mmCIF file of C-alpha atoms in Angstrom:
data_model
loop_
_atom_site.group_PDB
_atom_site.id
_atom_site.type_symbol
_atom_site.label_atom_id
_atom_site.label_comp_id
_atom_site.label_asym_id
_atom_site.label_seq_id
_atom_site.Cartn_x
_atom_site.Cartn_y
_atom_site.Cartn_z
ATOM 1 C CA MET G 1 2.200 23.532 -24.063
ATOM 2 C CA ARG G 2 0.382 23.441 -20.695
ATOM 3 C CA ARG G 3 2.256 24.202 -17.509
ATOM 4 C CA VAL G 4 2.052 21.959 -14.461
ATOM 5 C CA VAL G 5 2.774 22.987 -10.883
ATOM 6 C CA VAL G 6 3.521 20.313 -8.272
ATOM 7 C CA THR G 7 2.374 21.630 -4.896
ATOM 8 C CA GLY G 8 3.270 18.649 -2.743
ATOM 9 C CA LEU G 9 4.282 15.028 -2.599
ATOM 10 C CA GLY G 10 2.868 12.101 -0.708
ATOM 11 C CA LEU G 11 3.043 8.357 -0.477
ATOM 12 C CA LEU G 12 0.268 5.806 -0.287
ATOM 13 C CA SER G 13 1.492 2.227 0.094
ATOM 14 C CA PRO G 14 0.141 -1.082 1.396
ATOM 15 C CA PHE G 15 1.614 -0.036 4.770
ATOM 16 C CA GLY G 16 -0.553 3.085 4.904
ATOM 17 C CA MET G 17 -0.158 6.769 4.165
ATOM 18 C CA GLY G 18 2.973 8.820 4.651
ATOM 19 C CA PHE G 19 6.614 8.414 3.721
ATOM 20 C CA GLU G 20 8.041 8.077 7.245
ATOM 21 C CA HIS G 21 5.536 5.410 8.310
ATOM 22 C CA SER G 22 5.924 3.394 5.093
ATOM 23 C CA TRP G 23 9.732 3.634 5.180
ATOM 24 C CA LYS G 24 9.844 2.526 8.831
ATOM 25 C CA GLU G 25 7.625 -0.488 8.118
ATOM 26 C CA LEU G 26 9.660 -1.403 5.036
ATOM 27 C CA LEU G 27 12.965 -1.237 6.923
ATOM 28 C CA SER G 28 11.546 -3.332 9.771
ATOM 29 C CA GLY G 29 11.179 -6.247 7.351
ATOM 30 C CA ARG G 30 7.433 -6.568 7.837
ATOM 31 C CA SER G 31 5.230 -7.648 4.977
ATOM 32 C CA ALA G 32 2.151 -5.679 3.974
ATOM 33 C CA ALA G 33 0.543 -8.804 2.481
ATOM 34 C CA ARG G 34 -2.470 -10.016 4.426
ATOM 35 C CA ARG G 35 -5.134 -12.672 4.088
ATOM 36 C CA VAL G 36 -8.288 -11.203 2.520
ATOM 37 C CA THR G 37 -11.100 -11.086 5.084
ATOM 38 C CA GLU G 38 -13.358 -8.315 3.714
ATOM 39 C CA PHE G 39 -15.194 -10.608 1.285
ATOM 40 C CA GLU G 40 -15.510 -14.284 0.302
ATOM 41 C CA VAL G 41 -12.449 -15.623 -1.505
ATOM 42 C CA ASP G 42 -13.289 -19.333 -1.637
ATOM 43 C CA ASP G 43 -13.694 -19.254 -5.441
ATOM 44 C CA LEU G 44 -10.532 -17.194 -6.032
ATOM 45 C CA ALA G 45 -7.096 -18.643 -6.747
ATOM 46 C CA CYS G 46 -5.374 -16.043 -4.549
ATOM 47 C CA LYS G 47 -6.493 -15.365 -0.999
ATOM 48 C CA ILE G 48 -3.719 -12.919 -0.047
ATOM 49 C CA ALA G 49 -3.476 -9.252 -1.081
ATOM 50 C CA HIS G 50 -1.339 -6.186 -0.489
#
């Protein structure tokens, strides 16, 4: 059996990186969903992403 060592924890969410920042945004009631603007979405059924 191989051993695993966890050396740290982190959080990456649609709100950004870091637990405190993500938790604060989540508690504020804000949504991380945004309209896609980085590329053309005219042919796609969904135009919103997290």
